Amino acid sequence: MAEIGTDLLIAAKHLKQGESVGIPTETVYGLAANALDERAVLNIFKVKNRPQFDPLILHAHSLEEVAKYVDHIPDKAGELAKAFWPGPLTILLKKKTIVPDLVTSGLESVAVRVPQHELTLELLKSLSFPLAAPSANPFGYVSPTTAQHVEAQLGNKIPYILDGGSSNIGLESTIVGFDELDQPIIYRLGGKTVEDIEILIGKTKTALNKSSNPVAPGMLKSHYAPGKKVLVGDINSLLKEYKNERVGVISFKEDYSELRPVKQLILSEKGNLDEAAQHIFSALRKMDDPEIDLIVTEKLPDIGLGKAINDRLDRASARY
Ligand code: TXA
Ligand code: MG
């Protein structure tokens, strides 16, 4: 079992020793270690059971700090960073040699982000190194949005989890990179909406990896999946079709209790997409329950955070 607490000194002590620590962010919880220490980074891959060809995000407390680790900041990247950091946006930039190849899986670019969480920002300011941190879940599983989620799956492999409450946004950061002409490409939909990004820097291209053998495996077609079969469609019809199975329903805002699912979770009774994003990962976890054979859910409106939620539902259901 990991110790769960809010003591920055204890978290810093473990990190300085090269250990991995659970940290809160506004998107999801991270599994953090010293990004400049190869052995510490290697331990992250081990704890998560993550293949080493899947690169990590480097977290720092400010744009000035990030600048120590990257070589070229395109104008539009600078604009994004100034407008949205700290916040749920990760930017891919050319790395300096000080960043170990293990962090970037040998790629020339490093993913960087300034997270918006008071405790974690304070922790980062107290350290003399940045933190490499993937989401704190076993590879391929749903990301954690509370310290208890981290404890449930990785607690026996790490010494400490910094408890910063429930993640405010509930979905991983949006990832933006730049092509040879410094034009922006969105690689992962996430907590910062495409609409917000485009208001600032104009039209973007999108390259969401939907294959089963992508360059960046975190964008694997099947990912973010709970241990149950997930079906996405019209909840009414799916409940009829699977009436002989023990079904758990995750709906956007409607109540389906009359159709007697074994369990039902409503993401946002008010139909608010931000609230739905906060709840989606914990809902998928709650349905990972021995009383349920099958999770039935539906697409949300394809705007704002709805786009990123729909992307996660696609991936959670991809193997079925
Ligand atoms: O919100 C988040 O981004 C959370 C919190 C903890 O900050 N972190 C997170 O990390 O989601 P992770 O490792 O679960 O997802 C990072 C994604 C992976 O899909 C990885 O393949 C991609 O970022 N990535 C990292 N570095 C990259 C690089 N240099 N080029 C392309 N993709 C990269
Ligand atoms: Mg992840």
GROMACS .gro file of C-alpha atoms and ligand atoms in nm:
model
  354
    1MET     CA    1   0.000   0.000   0.000
    2ALA     CA    2   0.116   0.351  -0.079
    3GLU     CA    3   0.092   0.627   0.178
    4ILE     CA    4  -0.168   0.883   0.068
    5GLY     CA    5  -0.121   1.239   0.191
    6THR     CA    6  -0.065   1.605   0.114
    7ASP     CA    7   0.293   1.636   0.237
    8LEU     CA    8   0.509   1.795  -0.032
    9LEU     CA    9   0.829   1.722   0.159
   10ILE     CA   10   0.760   1.349   0.166
   11ALA     CA   11   0.671   1.350  -0.204
   12ALA     CA   12   0.991   1.544  -0.283
   13LYS     CA   13   1.203   1.310  -0.070
   14HIS     CA   14   1.089   1.003  -0.266
   15LEU     CA   15   1.130   1.180  -0.601
   16LYS     CA   16   1.486   1.288  -0.512
   17GLN     CA   17   1.564   0.922  -0.440
   18GLY     CA   18   1.455   0.828  -0.792
   19GLU     CA   19   1.126   0.673  -0.685
   20SER     CA   20   0.786   0.714  -0.854
   21VAL     CA   21   0.511   0.911  -0.682
   22GLY     CA   22   0.142   0.961  -0.769
   23ILE     CA   23   0.067   1.329  -0.832
   24PRO     CA   24  -0.261   1.515  -0.887
   25THR     CA   25  -0.321   1.727  -1.194
   26GLU     CA   26  -0.629   1.900  -1.329
   27THR     CA   27  -0.660   1.639  -1.606
   28VAL     CA   28  -0.585   1.301  -1.445
   29TYR     CA   29  -0.338   1.173  -1.183
   30GLY     CA   30   0.020   1.120  -1.301
   31LEU     CA   31   0.287   0.869  -1.206
   32ALA     CA   32   0.584   1.102  -1.163
   33ALA     CA   33   0.960   1.062  -1.145
   34ASN     CA   34   1.273   1.270  -1.207
   35ALA     CA   35   1.269   1.326  -1.585
   36LEU     CA   36   1.646   1.379  -1.598
   37ASP     CA   37   1.734   1.049  -1.426
   38GLU     CA   38   1.716   0.750  -1.660
   39ARG     CA   39   1.684   0.500  -1.378
   40ALA     CA   40   1.394   0.690  -1.226
   41VAL     CA   41   1.224   0.709  -1.568
   42LEU     CA   42   1.280   0.339  -1.628
   43ASN     CA   43   1.097   0.266  -1.304
   44ILE     CA   44   0.786   0.447  -1.436
   45PHE     CA   45   0.770   0.208  -1.732
   46LYS     CA   46   0.809  -0.086  -1.495
   47VAL     CA   47   0.540   0.026  -1.250
   48LYS     CA   48   0.290   0.094  -1.532
   49ASN     CA   49   0.388  -0.212  -1.731
   50ARG     CA   50   0.425   0.030  -2.023
   51PRO     CA   51   0.626  -0.051  -2.336
   52GLN     CA   52   0.937   0.167  -2.361
   53PHE     CA   53   0.844   0.281  -2.709
   54ASP     CA   54   0.558   0.491  -2.566
   55PRO     CA   55   0.706   0.833  -2.473
   56LEU     CA   56   0.631   1.035  -2.158
   57ILE     CA   57   0.523   1.394  -2.094
   58LEU     CA   58   0.769   1.622  -1.915
   59HIS     CA   59   0.599   1.843  -1.654
   60ALA     CA   60   0.748   2.173  -1.540
   61HIS     CA   61   0.619   2.471  -1.339
   62SER     CA   62   0.648   2.744  -1.602
   63LEU     CA   63   0.718   2.826  -1.966
   64GLU     CA   64   1.063   2.959  -1.862
   65GLU     CA   65   1.138   2.623  -1.702
   66VAL     CA   66   1.012   2.432  -2.010
   67ALA     CA   67   1.245   2.644  -2.227
   68LYS     CA   68   1.543   2.474  -2.058
   69TYR     CA   69   1.446   2.143  -2.217
   70VAL     CA   70   1.336   2.239  -2.570
   71ASP     CA   71   1.518   2.388  -2.863
   72HIS     CA   72   1.274   2.566  -3.085
   73ILE     CA   73   0.941   2.714  -2.987
   74PRO     CA   74   0.731   2.797  -3.298
   75ASP     CA   75   0.535   3.125  -3.263
   76LYS     CA   76   0.204   2.944  -3.239
   77ALA     CA   77   0.341   2.712  -2.969
   78GLY     CA   78   0.449   3.017  -2.769
   79GLU     CA   79   0.104   3.169  -2.807
   80LEU     CA   80  -0.061   2.847  -2.690
   81ALA     CA   81   0.172   2.815  -2.393
   82LYS     CA   82   0.119   3.176  -2.286
   83ALA     CA   83  -0.257   3.152  -2.316
   84PHE     CA   84  -0.321   2.803  -2.180
   85TRP     CA   85  -0.044   2.718  -1.929
   86PRO     CA   86  -0.084   2.617  -1.658
   87GLY     CA   87  -0.354   2.401  -1.815
   88PRO     CA   88  -0.466   2.086  -1.996
   89LEU     CA   89  -0.249   2.125  -2.305
   90THR     CA   90   0.066   1.931  -2.398
   91ILE     CA   91   0.296   2.065  -2.669
   92LEU     CA   92   0.543   1.856  -2.871
   93LEU     CA   93   0.871   2.046  -2.920
   94LYS     CA   94   1.224   1.962  -3.034
   95LYS     CA   95   1.414   1.833  -2.731
   96LYS     CA   96   1.751   1.941  -2.598
   97THR     CA   97   2.006   1.666  -2.530
   98ILE     CA   98   1.965   1.706  -2.153
   99VAL     CA   99   1.629   1.521  -2.187
  100PRO     CA  100   1.704   1.146  -2.175
  101ASP     CA  101   1.608   0.949  -2.488
  102LEU     CA  102   1.410   0.716  -2.265
  103VAL     CA  103   1.161   0.999  -2.192
  104THR     CA  104   1.090   1.050  -2.562
  105SER     CA  105   1.138   0.687  -2.668
  106GLY     CA  106   1.414   0.805  -2.898
  107LEU     CA  107   1.197   1.066  -3.074
  108GLU     CA  108   1.342   1.410  -3.146
  109SER     CA  109   1.050   1.588  -2.987
  110VAL     CA  110   0.956   1.595  -2.622
  111ALA     CA  111   0.600   1.639  -2.492
  112VAL     CA  112   0.587   1.925  -2.238
  113ARG     CA  113   0.317   2.059  -2.012
  114VAL     CA  114   0.262   2.294  -1.717
  115PRO     CA  115  -0.019   2.135  -1.514
  116GLN     CA  116  -0.276   2.346  -1.336
  117HIS     CA  117  -0.283   2.209  -0.985
  118GLU     CA  118  -0.169   2.407  -0.685
  119LEU     CA  119  -0.003   2.117  -0.498
  120THR     CA  120   0.178   1.985  -0.802
  121LEU     CA  121   0.296   2.330  -0.909
  122GLU     CA  122   0.436   2.383  -0.559
  123LEU     CA  123   0.604   2.045  -0.573
  124LEU     CA  124   0.759   2.124  -0.913
  125LYS     CA  125   0.887   2.459  -0.783
  126SER     CA  126   1.054   2.286  -0.488
  127LEU     CA  127   1.249   2.045  -0.712
  128SER     CA  128   1.564   2.102  -0.915
  129PHE     CA  129   1.437   1.875  -1.195
  130PRO     CA  130   1.119   1.840  -1.406
  131LEU     CA  131   0.888   1.540  -1.367
  132ALA     CA  132   0.817   1.280  -1.633
  133ALA     CA  133   0.461   1.162  -1.573
  134PRO     CA  134   0.226   0.939  -1.769
  135SER     CA  135  -0.125   0.883  -1.637
  136ALA     CA  136  -0.105   0.670  -1.320
  137ASN     CA  137  -0.283   0.359  -1.449
  138PRO     CA  138  -0.160   0.022  -1.573
  139PHE     CA  139  -0.091   0.050  -1.949
  140GLY     CA  140  -0.411   0.045  -2.153
  141TYR     CA  141  -0.652   0.094  -1.861
  142VAL     CA  142  -0.873   0.393  -1.775
  143SER     CA  143  -0.683   0.694  -1.631
  144PRO     CA  144  -0.723   0.775  -1.258
  145THR     CA  145  -0.895   1.091  -1.141
  146THR     CA  146  -0.853   1.042  -0.764
  147ALA     CA  147  -0.571   0.934  -0.532
  148GLN     CA  148  -0.783   0.628  -0.443
  149HIS     CA  149  -0.793   0.520  -0.809
  150VAL     CA  150  -0.412   0.530  -0.814
  151GLU     CA  151  -0.390   0.338  -0.487
  152ALA     CA  152  -0.629   0.068  -0.613
  153GLN     CA  153  -0.406  -0.024  -0.906
  154LEU     CA  154  -0.051   0.090  -0.837
  155GLY     CA  155  -0.052   0.127  -0.458
  156ASN     CA  156   0.162  -0.182  -0.401
  157LYS     CA  157   0.433  -0.054  -0.637
  158ILE     CA  158   0.490   0.306  -0.523
  159PRO     CA  159   0.569   0.464  -0.184
  160TYR     CA  160   0.353   0.778  -0.192
  161ILE     CA  161   0.050   0.938  -0.358
  162LEU     CA  162   0.004   1.312  -0.324
  163ASP     CA  163  -0.368   1.365  -0.269
  164GLY     CA  164  -0.505   1.671  -0.447
  165GLY     CA  165  -0.871   1.569  -0.458
  166SER     CA  166  -1.067   1.480  -0.771
  167SER     CA  167  -0.919   1.599  -1.100
  168ASN     CA  168  -1.108   1.904  -1.214
  169ILE     CA  169  -1.119   1.829  -1.585
  170GLY     CA  170  -1.119   1.450  -1.581
  171LEU     CA  171  -0.970   1.387  -1.928
  172GLU     CA  172  -0.604   1.383  -2.029
  173SER     CA  173  -0.445   1.691  -2.185
  174THR     CA  174  -0.487   1.779  -2.551
  175ILE     CA  175  -0.163   1.713  -2.743
  176VAL     CA  176  -0.050   1.959  -3.012
  177GLY     CA  177   0.260   1.926  -3.230
  178PHE     CA  178   0.399   2.120  -3.526
  179ASP     CA  179   0.497   2.013  -3.878
  180GLU     CA  180   0.813   2.122  -4.070
  181LEU     CA  181   0.640   2.450  -4.154
  182ASP     CA  182   0.553   2.507  -3.788
  183GLN     CA  183   0.184   2.444  -3.858
  184PRO     CA  184  -0.015   2.295  -3.569
  185ILE     CA  185  -0.142   1.935  -3.563
  186ILE     CA  186  -0.365   1.796  -3.289
  187TYR     CA  187  -0.255   1.442  -3.198
  188ARG     CA  188  -0.482   1.375  -2.901
  189LEU     CA  189  -0.815   1.533  -2.814
  190GLY     CA  190  -0.830   1.626  -2.447
  191GLY     CA  191  -0.901   1.882  -2.179
  192LYS     CA  192  -0.837   2.191  -2.394
  193THR     CA  193  -1.101   2.209  -2.666
  194VAL     CA  194  -1.020   2.235  -3.037
  195GLU     CA  195  -1.252   2.538  -3.046
  196ASP     CA  196  -1.043   2.722  -2.783
  197ILE     CA  197  -0.719   2.636  -2.959
  198GLU     CA  198  -0.848   2.749  -3.299
  199ILE     CA  199  -0.979   3.081  -3.166
  200LEU     CA  200  -0.622   3.156  -3.065
  201ILE     CA  201  -0.407   3.020  -3.350
  202GLY     CA  202  -0.650   2.953  -3.636
  203LYS     CA  203  -0.732   2.631  -3.817
  204THR     CA  204  -0.553   2.315  -3.705
  205LYS     CA  205  -0.506   1.975  -3.864
  206THR     CA  206  -0.592   1.663  -3.668
  207ALA     CA  207  -0.400   1.335  -3.676
  208LEU     CA  208  -0.564   1.110  -3.421
  209ASN     CA  209  -0.408   0.770  -3.434
  210LYS     CA  210  -0.672   0.507  -3.489
  211SER     CA  211  -0.449   0.222  -3.598
  212SER     CA  212  -0.340  -0.067  -3.382
  213ASN     CA  213   0.028  -0.001  -3.458
  214PRO     CA  214   0.076   0.374  -3.420
  215VAL     CA  215   0.395   0.575  -3.372
  216ALA     CA  216   0.273   0.688  -3.031
  217PRO     CA  217   0.098   0.391  -2.872
  218GLY     CA  218  -0.091   0.601  -2.614
  219MET     CA  219  -0.304   0.679  -2.913
  220LEU     CA  220  -0.371   0.310  -2.968
  221LYS     CA  221  -0.708   0.231  -3.110
  222SER     CA  222  -0.790   0.020  -2.805
  223HIS     CA  223  -0.693   0.214  -2.496
  224TYR     CA  224  -0.848   0.377  -2.193
  225ALA     CA  225  -1.046   0.056  -2.153
  226PRO     CA  226  -1.205  -0.088  -1.840
  227GLY     CA  227  -1.198  -0.466  -1.789
  228LYS     CA  228  -1.549  -0.509  -1.930
  229LYS     CA  229  -1.699  -0.514  -2.273
  230VAL     CA  230  -1.811  -0.159  -2.367
  231LEU     CA  231  -2.077  -0.095  -2.633
  232VAL     CA  232  -2.147   0.256  -2.759
  233GLY     CA  233  -2.475   0.327  -2.937
  234ASP     CA  234  -2.843   0.389  -2.876
  235ILE     CA  235  -2.896   0.290  -2.512
  236ASN     CA  236  -3.265   0.197  -2.558
  237SER     CA  237  -3.192  -0.045  -2.842
  238LEU     CA  238  -2.881  -0.189  -2.676
  239LEU     CA  239  -3.075  -0.256  -2.354
  240LYS     CA  240  -3.337  -0.444  -2.555
  241GLU     CA  241  -3.079  -0.636  -2.755
  242TYR     CA  242  -2.887  -0.743  -2.443
  243LYS     CA  243  -3.185  -0.794  -2.212
  244ASN     CA  244  -3.054  -1.134  -2.099
  245GLU     CA  245  -2.721  -0.994  -1.983
  246ARG     CA  246  -2.634  -0.798  -1.671
  247VAL     CA  247  -2.592  -0.453  -1.818
  248GLY     CA  248  -2.450  -0.136  -1.661
  249VAL     CA  249  -2.563   0.187  -1.828
  250ILE     CA  250  -2.360   0.508  -1.849
  251SER     CA  251  -2.583   0.776  -1.998
  252PHE     CA  252  -2.514   1.140  -2.073
  253LYS     CA  253  -2.822   1.290  -1.904
  254GLU     CA  254  -3.128   1.062  -1.940
  255ASP     CA  255  -3.258   0.825  -1.675
  256TYR     CA  256  -3.295   0.462  -1.795
  257SER     CA  257  -3.389   0.304  -1.461
  258GLU     CA  258  -3.733   0.201  -1.595
  259LEU     CA  259  -3.556  -0.042  -1.826
  260ARG     CA  260  -3.394  -0.198  -1.516
  261PRO     CA  261  -3.022  -0.204  -1.588
  262VAL     CA  262  -2.821  -0.368  -1.305
  263LYS     CA  263  -2.650  -0.036  -1.248
  264GLN     CA  264  -2.689   0.311  -1.395
  265LEU     CA  265  -2.467   0.619  -1.385
  266ILE     CA  266  -2.570   0.953  -1.534
  267LEU     CA  267  -2.273   1.170  -1.636
  268SER     CA  268  -2.452   1.505  -1.605
  269GLU     CA  269  -2.823   1.538  -1.537
  270LYS     CA  270  -2.800   1.898  -1.657
  271GLY     CA  271  -2.641   1.784  -1.983
  272ASN     CA  272  -2.322   1.976  -1.911
  273LEU     CA  273  -2.019   1.846  -2.106
  274ASP     CA  274  -1.760   1.973  -1.856
  275GLU     CA  275  -1.937   1.785  -1.577
  276ALA     CA  276  -1.966   1.474  -1.797
  277ALA     CA  277  -1.588   1.488  -1.857
  278GLN     CA  278  -1.523   1.503  -1.482
  279HIS     CA  279  -1.728   1.185  -1.433
  280ILE     CA  280  -1.656   0.965  -1.735
  281PHE     CA  281  -1.344   0.782  -1.612
  282SER     CA  282  -1.475   0.717  -1.261
  283ALA     CA  283  -1.803   0.594  -1.417
  284LEU     CA  284  -1.613   0.342  -1.634
  285ARG     CA  285  -1.425   0.228  -1.322
  286LYS     CA  286  -1.744   0.189  -1.118
  287MET     CA  287  -1.888  -0.033  -1.392
  288ASP     CA  288  -1.584  -0.258  -1.369
  289ASP     CA  289  -1.787  -0.461  -1.122
  290PRO     CA  290  -1.836  -0.841  -1.090
  291GLU     CA  291  -2.215  -0.790  -1.100
  292ILE     CA  292  -2.197  -0.655  -1.454
  293ASP     CA  293  -2.125  -0.839  -1.783
  294LEU     CA  294  -2.142  -0.549  -2.019
  295ILE     CA  295  -2.126  -0.166  -2.019
  296VAL     CA  296  -2.366   0.016  -2.248
  297THR     CA  297  -2.314   0.384  -2.321
  298GLU     CA  298  -2.376   0.651  -2.584
  299LYS     CA  299  -2.198   0.922  -2.782
  300LEU     CA  300  -2.222   1.277  -2.646
  301PRO     CA  301  -2.275   1.593  -2.853
  302ASP     CA  302  -1.961   1.629  -3.067
  303ILE     CA  303  -1.862   1.978  -2.947
  304GLY     CA  304  -1.629   2.113  -2.678
  305LEU     CA  305  -1.517   1.840  -2.438
  306GLY     CA  306  -1.777   1.610  -2.597
  307LYS     CA  307  -1.527   1.544  -2.879
  308ALA     CA  308  -1.261   1.417  -2.637
  309ILE     CA  309  -1.514   1.211  -2.438
  310ASN     CA  310  -1.637   1.049  -2.761
  311ASP     CA  311  -1.278   0.972  -2.858
  312ARG     CA  312  -1.224   0.791  -2.524
  313LEU     CA  313  -1.550   0.597  -2.565
  314ASP     CA  314  -1.438   0.485  -2.913
  315ARG     CA  315  -1.110   0.358  -2.772
  316ALA     CA  316  -1.270   0.197  -2.465
  317SER     CA  317  -1.500   0.002  -2.698
  318ALA     CA  318  -1.250  -0.059  -2.979
  319ARG     CA  319  -1.184  -0.426  -2.911
  320TYR     CA  320  -1.553  -0.523  -2.919
  321TXA     O1  321  -0.315   1.499  -1.897
  321TXA     C1  322  -0.213   1.438  -1.923
  321TXA     O2  323  -0.150   1.455  -2.028
  321TXA     C2  324  -0.164   1.335  -1.820
  321TXA     C3  325  -0.122   1.409  -1.694
  321TXA     C4  326  -0.062   1.318  -1.590
  321TXA     O3  327  -0.034   1.514  -1.727
  321TXA     N1  328  -0.060   1.255  -1.875
  321TXA     C5  329  -0.082   1.162  -1.972
  321TXA     O4  330   0.031   1.092  -2.006
  321TXA     O5  331  -0.190   1.144  -2.023
  321TXA     P1  332   0.026   0.956  -2.090
  321TXA     O6  333   0.166   0.908  -2.089
  321TXA     O7  334  -0.075   0.867  -2.035
  321TXA     O8  335  -0.010   1.004  -2.234
  321TXA     C6  336   0.085   1.080  -2.305
  321TXA     C7  337   0.068   1.062  -2.452
  321TXA     C8  338   0.097   0.923  -2.499
  321TXA     O9  339  -0.006   0.889  -2.590
  321TXA     C9  340   0.229   0.934  -2.572
  321TXA    O10  341   0.238   0.839  -2.675
  321TXA    C10  342   0.224   1.077  -2.621
  321TXA    O11  343   0.160   1.147  -2.518
  321TXA     N2  344   0.358   1.135  -2.637
  321TXA    C11  345   0.446   1.164  -2.541
  321TXA     N3  346   0.559   1.214  -2.591
  321TXA    C12  347   0.543   1.218  -2.723
  321TXA    C13  348   0.625   1.259  -2.832
  321TXA     N4  349   0.748   1.307  -2.813
  321TXA     N5  350   0.574   1.249  -2.957
  321TXA    C14  351   0.448   1.201  -2.976
  321TXA     N6  352   0.366   1.160  -2.878
  321TXA    C15  353   0.413   1.167  -2.755
  322MG      MG  354  -0.221   0.734  -2.032
   0.00000   0.00000   0.00000
